[in-house]
Amino acid sequence: MPPTSAAPAGDTRTVQAVCPHDCPDTCALHVTVADGRVVRVAGDPEHPPTNGALCTKVSRYAERTYHPERVLTPLKRVGRKGEGRFVPVGWDEALDDIAGRLKAIAARGPDAAQAIQPYSYAGTMGLVQGEGMAARFWHKLGASQLDRTICSNAGGEALAATYGAKVGMHVEFFAESRLILIWGSNPITSSVHFWNVAQQAKRAGARLVCIDPRRTETAEKCHQHVALLPGTDGALALALMHELVTHGWLDDDYIERHVEGFEKLRERALAWTPERAAAECGIDPGAIRELAREVGTTRPLSIRLNYGMQRVRGGGNAVRLIALLPCLVGAWRHRAGGLLLSSSGWFRSARRDAWLQRPDLLEGRRPRTVNMSTIGDDLLREASPDFGPRIEAIVVYNSNPVAVAPESAKVARGFAREDLFTVVLEHFLTDTADHADYVLPATTQLEHWDAHVTYGHVYAMLNRPAIAPLGQARSNAEVFRQLAARMGFTEPCFADSDETMAMAAFDPSRVKLDELAKKGWSRLAIADAPFAAGGFPTPNGKALVDAPGCGVPDHLPNYESVRSAPELAARYPLAMISPPARNFLNSSFVNVPSLRATEREPVLEMHGDDAAVRGIADGDIVRIFNDRGSTLARAVVGTAGEGAGKDAGRARPGVVNGLGVWWRKYGRDGTNVNQLTHQRLTDIGRAPAFYDCLVQVERAAAPAAGPAA
Ligand SMILES: Nc1nc2c(c(=O)[nH]1)N[C@H]1C(S)=C(S)[C@@H](COP(=O)(O)OP(=O)(O)OC[C@H]3O[C@@H](n4cnc5c(=O)[nH]c(N)nc54)[C@H](O)[C@@H]3O)O[C@H]1N2
Ligand SMILES: Nc1nc2c(c(=O)[nH]1)N[C@H]1C(S)=C(S)[C@@H](COP(=O)(O)OP(=O)(O)OC[C@H]3O[C@@H](n4cnc5c(=O)[nH]c(N)nc54)[C@H](O)[C@@H]3O)O[C@H]1N2
Ligand code: SF4
Ligand SMILES: [Mo]
């Protein structure tokens, strides 16, 4: 189905679009098309959150779209799984074969379609090309369902348990704050528009505090950097509460009216003196006291919490504690006070999910659910009464699990199963696509329709195609539409076009559709200070200390840390976190030459003391290892304020930073940091604990040659 608004040859025009990536900023794009080709992708100057600017990565979106390695025809495997050897085939041949294979599995019995596993995440966050037509297809088929936990589920469920939904402050009002805590987030890398707002506040005299084990670009530019050990945020939050209680810095009136269960929290906080928390967090008690005084006495106080801090065993509890902090001091009374982790819950009633996804097509069937974060184990699992059937077919779209899922040796082994039928809808031959039986060429955001919600602001967004699909690329929705026809699904919803779905994705009583169509975006009507007088979307309107299913939040130490697992730490004494490299977006853009040239190669940042005792010098190739595997990286060694190289001094003692997420095939030994991470899940939300990971590091025998590939 060719998009209706592709530019005809011979003219130049600007098309209104949306950045599809998994980023809280969800920018509005102006795409300039000349002679049918995209020549420029720029930020929409009228859209307030975008304010005319894009990050470096998406400014290069045309480079990614016209990349010579784009997959532009359907491909069929000829080599072994994982080898990445394919031959082009026609769409009809590929789709007939795929539909035939899926049909054969589903035909074996009433629940047999559960052996078919969809696997998708946020390669595009679009409602149509994400779980739109695809969801309809899976529901009708009765395929296994997917628990989409890999990123934000610990924090998301924790926030919803506390406030009733994933809701928070408006990003623009951070500009008026006097104290901003940037907690578990590196916005210069991952949310540059928020960083611009924080700088406005800083120029107006606000104090900025960064809470992050890594001395990030962001931490460097804040007034205070609290470089705590990974997974100790809950202890820090409790000690801050200890100080609020003992110094009388609480807003008793706000607590009385709008917080339920504070007494239980008060008791718990009193057990966490700054000294006790400081020992747990590996920081100085003076830093906690200093921060507590600021939190207790500065208004408005705002917290930009982000998902970096919830990728540990106790991530959910930590988010619940931090989310309660602004309630205890009444920060929500002011529009520049409160907390923002996610704004996606504001869209709950604005998006027409039931229409888009059609769960009613299940017709009472209740297929099993597989957690995307344990796909490594699950692909290797045999049939059992607990698990259900062995996974026989997997269809991957908008995700690159072989690179991004934890414990990737197992993930790669699972995808290498010769008896697994694998279809991957992709732009490129990623590590995952290399394992496919069929790779189907997908359109990019410049080539298809979509509608978007966001988790960093409150504008509903519309993406129009700027150009016709390149080569034989087809949108995800079109592929599922065609598969549905071949499966014999006759419901009229399988004939809805991408454009129809995009235009009907929002509820007209909540989103101004005429404005959306005209400008490409429309702001939801939400109060400036939504919880100034309470009114949290919980059943009783109060923020909940003792939430059903979660209890009273507490600090839960990591699965793997020197303090919580001393025996393991005797062999693997360093905590490894693997936050994103600035020029990649998860594993997207790793194959864009200009961006990969900037990141150069996989690196491991180490503190000078940790390097010295291992005889490691800056620039050495090191082997990072634990019981799950090993990977190679170039060491970037530094001690804060000194050392060589642009990234010197980013690691604190005891913690190493392995920046992600590289494609395995660009790694020195065909692996990446996820070779070391594990599949144990967080306390709340069944999410991965990527940053709860002990390792050892040694100088590799290999000489320090140039980057691989
Ligand atoms: N350039 C770029 N932008 C991105 C992404 C990307 O890959 N690249 N990813 C996108 C996605 S999918 C997401 S989910 C968001 C993520 O957005 P953020 O959560 O803001 O992500 P990060 O930049 O990963 O910031 C996480 C920070 O948390 C720190 N951290 C790690 N462990 C802990 C801990 O235990 N406690 C505390 N306090 N801090 C910790 C890390 O050092 C890192 O600096 O960003 C999005 N934006
Ligand atoms: N060690 C470690 N691992 C991590 C993280 C970390 O910080 N450290 N971060 C985690 C986080 S926060 C996340 S969100 C996950 C992200 O994991 P994923 O959601 O898998 O994200 P990407 O790696 O960006 O892969 C998305 C893929 O979708 C493809 N794609 C984009 N648009 C389309 C489209 O329209 N159609 C189709 N068919 N394909 C499309 C892209 O080409 C890309 O290959 O990774 C997680 N993994
Ligand atoms: S990745 Fe984020 S900052 Fe960059 S263009 Fe997309 S939404 Fe904007
Ligand atoms: Mo994410």
JSON list of C-alpha atoms in Angstrom, two decimals, residues 28 54 56 68 105 131 142 154-155 167 199 244 271 277 297 325 335 393 411 488 506 528 578 603 615-616 669 684 688:
[
{"chain": "A", "resi": 28, "resn": "ALA", "atom": "CA", "xyz": [8.14, 16.67, 15.94]},
{"chain": "A", "resi": 54, "resn": "LEU", "atom": "CA", "xyz": [17.02, 17.36, 17.25]},
{"chain": "A", "resi": 56, "resn": "THR", "atom": "CA", "xyz": [22.74, 14.28, 16.55]},
{"chain": "A", "resi": 68, "resn": "PRO", "atom": "CA", "xyz": [23.63, 1.26, 1.44]},
{"chain": "A", "resi": 105, "resn": "ILE", "atom": "CA", "xyz": [1.56, -24.96, 13.76]},
{"chain": "A", "resi": 131, "resn": "GLU", "atom": "CA", "xyz": [1.25, -3.09, 18.41]},
{"chain": "A", "resi": 142, "resn": "GLY", "atom": "CA", "xyz": [-4.15, -16.92, 19.50]},
{"chain": "A", "resi": 154, "resn": "ALA", "atom": "CA", "xyz": [9.96, -2.02, 37.12]},
{"chain": "A", "resi": 155, "resn": "GLY", "atom": "CA", "xyz": [9.74, 1.74, 37.39]},
{"chain": "A", "resi": 167, "resn": "VAL", "atom": "CA", "xyz": [1.95, 10.39, 35.36]},
{"chain": "A", "resi": 199, "resn": "GLN", "atom": "CA", "xyz": [19.83, 24.60, 31.88]},
{"chain": "A", "resi": 244, "resn": "LEU", "atom": "CA", "xyz": [13.22, 15.26, 56.57]},
{"chain": "A", "resi": 271, "resn": "ALA", "atom": "CA", "xyz": [16.13, 3.24, 60.71]},
{"chain": "A", "resi": 277, "resn": "ALA", "atom": "CA", "xyz": [22.87, 4.74, 54.01]},
{"chain": "A", "resi": 297, "resn": "THR", "atom": "CA", "xyz": [14.26, 23.61, 52.43]},
{"chain": "A", "resi": 325, "resn": "LEU", "atom": "CA", "xyz": [9.74, 12.14, 48.38]},
{"chain": "A", "resi": 335, "resn": "ARG", "atom": "CA", "xyz": [3.69, 23.45, 38.98]},
{"chain": "A", "resi": 393, "resn": "ALA", "atom": "CA", "xyz": [8.28, -20.00, 15.58]},
{"chain": "A", "resi": 411, "resn": "VAL", "atom": "CA", "xyz": [19.71, -15.62, 23.51]},
{"chain": "A", "resi": 488, "resn": "GLY", "atom": "CA", "xyz": [-7.87, -16.49, 5.96]},
{"chain": "A", "resi": 506, "resn": "PHE", "atom": "CA", "xyz": [-6.95, 8.78, 19.29]},
{"chain": "A", "resi": 528, "resn": "ASP", "atom": "CA", "xyz": [-0.33, 22.71, 35.08]},
{"chain": "A", "resi": 578, "resn": "SER", "atom": "CA", "xyz": [26.04, -0.64, 30.81]},
{"chain": "A", "resi": 603, "resn": "VAL", "atom": "CA", "xyz": [34.80, 0.72, 25.75]},
{"chain": "A", "resi": 615, "resn": "GLY", "atom": "CA", "xyz": [48.02, -3.68, 35.64]},
{"chain": "A", "resi": 616, "resn": "ILE", "atom": "CA", "xyz": [45.63, -2.07, 33.15]},
{"chain": "A", "resi": 669, "resn": "ASP", "atom": "CA", "xyz": [35.05, -11.13, 19.64]},
{"chain": "A", "resi": 684, "resn": "ILE", "atom": "CA", "xyz": [8.28, -5.17, 40.69]},
{"chain": "A", "resi": 688, "resn": "PRO", "atom": "CA", "xyz": [15.70, -7.19, 33.66]}
]
